[in-house]
Coordinates of C-alpha atoms and ligand atoms in Angstrom, one line a residue:
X1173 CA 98.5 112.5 98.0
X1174 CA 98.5 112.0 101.7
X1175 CA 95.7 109.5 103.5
X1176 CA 94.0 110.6 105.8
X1177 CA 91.4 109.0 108.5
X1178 CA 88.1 111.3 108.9
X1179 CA 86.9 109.7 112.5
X1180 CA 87.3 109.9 116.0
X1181 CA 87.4 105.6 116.4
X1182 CA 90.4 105.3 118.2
X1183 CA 90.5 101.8 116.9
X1184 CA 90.2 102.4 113.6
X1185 CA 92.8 105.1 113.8
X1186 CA 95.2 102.2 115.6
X1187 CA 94.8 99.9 112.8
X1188 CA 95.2 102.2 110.2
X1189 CA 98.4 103.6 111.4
X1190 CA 99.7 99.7 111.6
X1191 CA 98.8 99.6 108.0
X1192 CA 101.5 102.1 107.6
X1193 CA 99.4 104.5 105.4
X1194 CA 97.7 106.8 107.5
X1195 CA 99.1 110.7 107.0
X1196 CA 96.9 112.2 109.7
X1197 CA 93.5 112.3 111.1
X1198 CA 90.4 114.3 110.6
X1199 CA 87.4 115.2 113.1
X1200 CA 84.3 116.6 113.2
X1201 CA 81.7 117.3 115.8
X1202 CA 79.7 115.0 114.7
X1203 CA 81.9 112.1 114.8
X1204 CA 83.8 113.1 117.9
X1205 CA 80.2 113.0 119.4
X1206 CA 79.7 108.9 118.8
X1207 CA 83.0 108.1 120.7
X1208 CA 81.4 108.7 124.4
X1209 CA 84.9 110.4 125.5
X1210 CA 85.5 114.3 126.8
X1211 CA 86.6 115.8 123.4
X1212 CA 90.1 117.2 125.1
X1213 CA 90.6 113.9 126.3
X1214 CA 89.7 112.5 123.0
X1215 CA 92.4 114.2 121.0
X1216 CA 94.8 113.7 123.0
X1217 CA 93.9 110.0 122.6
X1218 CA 94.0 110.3 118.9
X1219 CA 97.1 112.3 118.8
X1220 CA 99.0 109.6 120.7
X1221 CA 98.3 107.4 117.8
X1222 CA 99.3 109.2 115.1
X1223 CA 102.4 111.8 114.8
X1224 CA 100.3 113.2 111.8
X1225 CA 98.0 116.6 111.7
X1226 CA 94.8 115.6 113.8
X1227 CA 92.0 118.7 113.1
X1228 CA 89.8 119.3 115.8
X1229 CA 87.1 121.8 115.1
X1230 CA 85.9 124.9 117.2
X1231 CA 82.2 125.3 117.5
X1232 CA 81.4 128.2 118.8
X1233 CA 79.5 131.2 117.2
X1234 CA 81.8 133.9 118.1
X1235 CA 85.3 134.9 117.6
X1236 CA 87.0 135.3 120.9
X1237 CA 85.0 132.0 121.8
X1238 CA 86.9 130.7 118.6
X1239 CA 89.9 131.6 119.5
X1240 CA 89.8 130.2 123.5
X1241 CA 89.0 127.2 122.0
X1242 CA 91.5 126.8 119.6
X1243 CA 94.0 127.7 122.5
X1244 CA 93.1 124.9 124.4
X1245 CA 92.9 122.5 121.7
X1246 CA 96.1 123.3 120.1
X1247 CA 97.8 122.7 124.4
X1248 CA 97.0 119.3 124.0
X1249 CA 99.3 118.3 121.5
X1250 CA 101.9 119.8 119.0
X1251 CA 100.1 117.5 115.9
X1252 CA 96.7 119.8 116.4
X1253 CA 95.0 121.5 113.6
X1254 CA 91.9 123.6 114.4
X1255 CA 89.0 123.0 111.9
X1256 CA 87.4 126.2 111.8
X1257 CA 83.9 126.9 109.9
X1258 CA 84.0 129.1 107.0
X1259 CA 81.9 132.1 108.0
X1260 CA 82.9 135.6 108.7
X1261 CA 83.5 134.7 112.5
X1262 CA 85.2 131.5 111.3
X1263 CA 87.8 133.3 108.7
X1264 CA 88.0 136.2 111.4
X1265 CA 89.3 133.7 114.0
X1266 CA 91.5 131.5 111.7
X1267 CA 93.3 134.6 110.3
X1268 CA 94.1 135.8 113.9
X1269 CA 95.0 131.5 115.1
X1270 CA 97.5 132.2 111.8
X1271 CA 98.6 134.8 113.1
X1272 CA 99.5 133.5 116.7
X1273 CA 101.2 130.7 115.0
X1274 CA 98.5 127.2 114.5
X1275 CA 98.1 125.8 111.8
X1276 CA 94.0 125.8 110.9
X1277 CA 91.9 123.8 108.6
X1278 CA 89.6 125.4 106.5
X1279 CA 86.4 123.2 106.9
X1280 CA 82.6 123.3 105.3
X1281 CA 84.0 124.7 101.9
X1282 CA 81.8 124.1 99.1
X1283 CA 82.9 126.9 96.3
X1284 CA 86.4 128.3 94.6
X1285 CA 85.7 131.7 95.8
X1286 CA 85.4 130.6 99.9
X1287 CA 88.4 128.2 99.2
X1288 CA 90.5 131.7 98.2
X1289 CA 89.4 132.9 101.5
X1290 CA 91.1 129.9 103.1
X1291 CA 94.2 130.2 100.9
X1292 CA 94.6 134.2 102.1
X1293 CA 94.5 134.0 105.4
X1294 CA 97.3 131.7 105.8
X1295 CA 95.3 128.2 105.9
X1296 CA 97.3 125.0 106.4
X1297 CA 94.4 122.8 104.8
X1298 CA 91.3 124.2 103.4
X1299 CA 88.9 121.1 103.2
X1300 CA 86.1 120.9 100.4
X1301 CA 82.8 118.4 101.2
X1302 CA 82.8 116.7 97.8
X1303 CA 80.5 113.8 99.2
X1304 CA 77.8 116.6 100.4
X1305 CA 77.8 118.3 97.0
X1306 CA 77.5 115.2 95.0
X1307 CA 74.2 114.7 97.7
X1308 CA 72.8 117.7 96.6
X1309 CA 72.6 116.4 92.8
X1310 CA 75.7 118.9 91.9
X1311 CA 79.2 117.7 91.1
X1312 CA 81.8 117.2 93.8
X1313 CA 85.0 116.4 91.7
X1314 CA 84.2 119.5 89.2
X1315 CA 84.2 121.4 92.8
X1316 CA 87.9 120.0 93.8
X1317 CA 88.9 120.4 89.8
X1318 CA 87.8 124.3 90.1
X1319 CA 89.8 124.9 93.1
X1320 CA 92.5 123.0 92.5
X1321 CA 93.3 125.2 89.4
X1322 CA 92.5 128.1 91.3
X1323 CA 95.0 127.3 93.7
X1324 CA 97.8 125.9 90.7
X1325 CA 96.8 129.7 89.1
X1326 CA 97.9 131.7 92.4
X1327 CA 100.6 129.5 93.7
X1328 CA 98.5 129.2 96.9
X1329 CA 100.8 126.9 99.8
X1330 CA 97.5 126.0 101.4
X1331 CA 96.6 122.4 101.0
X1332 CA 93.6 121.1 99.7
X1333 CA 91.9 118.1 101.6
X1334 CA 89.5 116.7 99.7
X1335 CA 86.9 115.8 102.5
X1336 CA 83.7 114.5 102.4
X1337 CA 84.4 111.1 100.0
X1338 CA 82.2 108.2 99.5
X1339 CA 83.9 105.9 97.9
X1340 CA 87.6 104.3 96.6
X1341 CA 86.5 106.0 93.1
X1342 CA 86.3 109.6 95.1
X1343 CA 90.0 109.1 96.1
X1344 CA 91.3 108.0 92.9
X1345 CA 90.0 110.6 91.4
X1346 CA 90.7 113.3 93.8
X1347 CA 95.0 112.2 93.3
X1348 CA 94.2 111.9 89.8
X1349 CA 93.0 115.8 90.0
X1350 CA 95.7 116.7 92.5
X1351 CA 94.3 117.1 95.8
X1352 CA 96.9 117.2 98.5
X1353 CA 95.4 115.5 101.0
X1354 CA 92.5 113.0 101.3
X1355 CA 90.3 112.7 104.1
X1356 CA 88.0 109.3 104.4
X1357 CA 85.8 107.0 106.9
X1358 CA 87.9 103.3 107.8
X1359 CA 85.6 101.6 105.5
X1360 CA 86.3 103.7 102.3
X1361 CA 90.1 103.2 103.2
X1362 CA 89.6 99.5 103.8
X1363 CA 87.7 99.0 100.1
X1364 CA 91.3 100.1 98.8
X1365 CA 92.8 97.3 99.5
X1366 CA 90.0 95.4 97.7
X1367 CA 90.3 93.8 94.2
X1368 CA 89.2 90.4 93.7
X1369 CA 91.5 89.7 91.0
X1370 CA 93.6 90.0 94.1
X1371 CA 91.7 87.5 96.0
X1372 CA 91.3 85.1 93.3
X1373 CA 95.3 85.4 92.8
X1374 CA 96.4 84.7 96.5
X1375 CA 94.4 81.4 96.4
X1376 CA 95.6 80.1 93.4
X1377 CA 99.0 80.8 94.6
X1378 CA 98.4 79.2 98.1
X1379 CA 96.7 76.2 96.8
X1380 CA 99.6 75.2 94.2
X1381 CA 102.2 76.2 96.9
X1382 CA 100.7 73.3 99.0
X1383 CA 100.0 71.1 96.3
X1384 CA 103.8 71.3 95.0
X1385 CA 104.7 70.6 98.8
X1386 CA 102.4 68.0 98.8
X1387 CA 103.6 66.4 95.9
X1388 CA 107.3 66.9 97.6
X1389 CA 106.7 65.6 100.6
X1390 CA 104.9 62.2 98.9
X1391 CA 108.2 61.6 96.6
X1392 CA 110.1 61.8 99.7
X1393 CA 108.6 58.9 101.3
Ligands
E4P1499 C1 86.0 116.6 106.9 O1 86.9 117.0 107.6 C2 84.7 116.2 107.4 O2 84.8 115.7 108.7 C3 84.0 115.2 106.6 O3 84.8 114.7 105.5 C4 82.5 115.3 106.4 O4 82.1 114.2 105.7 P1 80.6 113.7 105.6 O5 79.9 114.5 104.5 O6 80.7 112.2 105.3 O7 80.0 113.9 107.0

């Protein structure tokens, strides 16, 4: 399952790539909002960082509006994915960006039967909120199981980002289910690094390494 970073921090993106781990980068207009940058300019920031697929979302309520959009966007860099909505105007759109040759993200997907949508009009990524559904008291990993199947069932290319996760336990679980990709904020990919066990372990090993040279260096002299 690939990593992804869902953010427009351009730090965050920077430190995650030096990690080594970070498959690609998603946005949102909401998050490309807190970052005080144009948003052309902004993407092309991002997509200087990271070689990987960096989805940059339309927002426009009409088709052709769509689709000027995602013509611009996708002139900024070869590593663009337009996120588009899933609406009528938003599948419209996608299925003609398909068919001009970008690749498109299927975002706001919270059901099987719009995630088939996604799949038939030639989606690179169709991205379910599992976070959002889980908010609304229903169940966000049944959602990625049902769709996942659906997709295994059909033989479907387009991959499915799980989007919208809370927590390290969302991720696990959304590789263990086998989601494609997985889109999360820095701090939920920080908190996998964490285990104290971990913690505990690296200072037991540092503090007999400089006891034993310690105890070296004192027979030595
Ligand atoms: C995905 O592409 C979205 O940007 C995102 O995962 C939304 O997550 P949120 O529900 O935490 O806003």
């Amino acid at each position: 399952m690939k990593l992804f970073l869902d953010t427009a921090h351009l730090s965050d993106i920077r430190t995650a790539h030096e990690w080594g781990i970070l498959d690609g980068v998603t946005t949102n207009p909401s998050l490309a909002a807190r970052e005080g940058l144009e948003f052309p300019e902004l993407i092309a920031r991002i997509c200087e960082i990271t070689p990987g697929p960096v989805s940059a979302e339309v927002v426009a309520p009409e088709v052709e509006e769509m689709l000027a959009q995602a013509r611009d966007l996708t002139a900024i860099a070869d590593n663009v994915v337009v996120k588009v909505p899933m609406s009528k105007e938003g599948v419209t759109a996608g299925a003609r960006m398909v068919d001009e040759g970008m690749s498109i993200n299927v975002t706001l997907v919270f059901s099987a039967a719009q995630a088939i949508l996604a799949a038939r009009i030639g989606a690179t990524f169709v991205s379910p909120f599992l976070g959002r559904v889980d908010d609304a008291g229903n169940d966000g990993l049944g959602l990625l199981h049902d769709l996942v199947e659906v997709y295994a069932a059909q033989g479907y290319d387009t991959q499915v980002l799980a989007a919208s996760l809370r927590h390290p336990v969302h991720v696990v679980e959304a590789a263990r289910i086998g989601a494609d990709c997985a889109t999360m904020p820095f701090a939920v990919m920080e908190r996998l690094f964490h285990h104290p066990l971990t913690d505990i372990g690296m200072a037991r090993f540092n503090a007999d390494w400089e006891a034993y040279q310690r105890a070296l260096a004192a027979g030595r002299g």
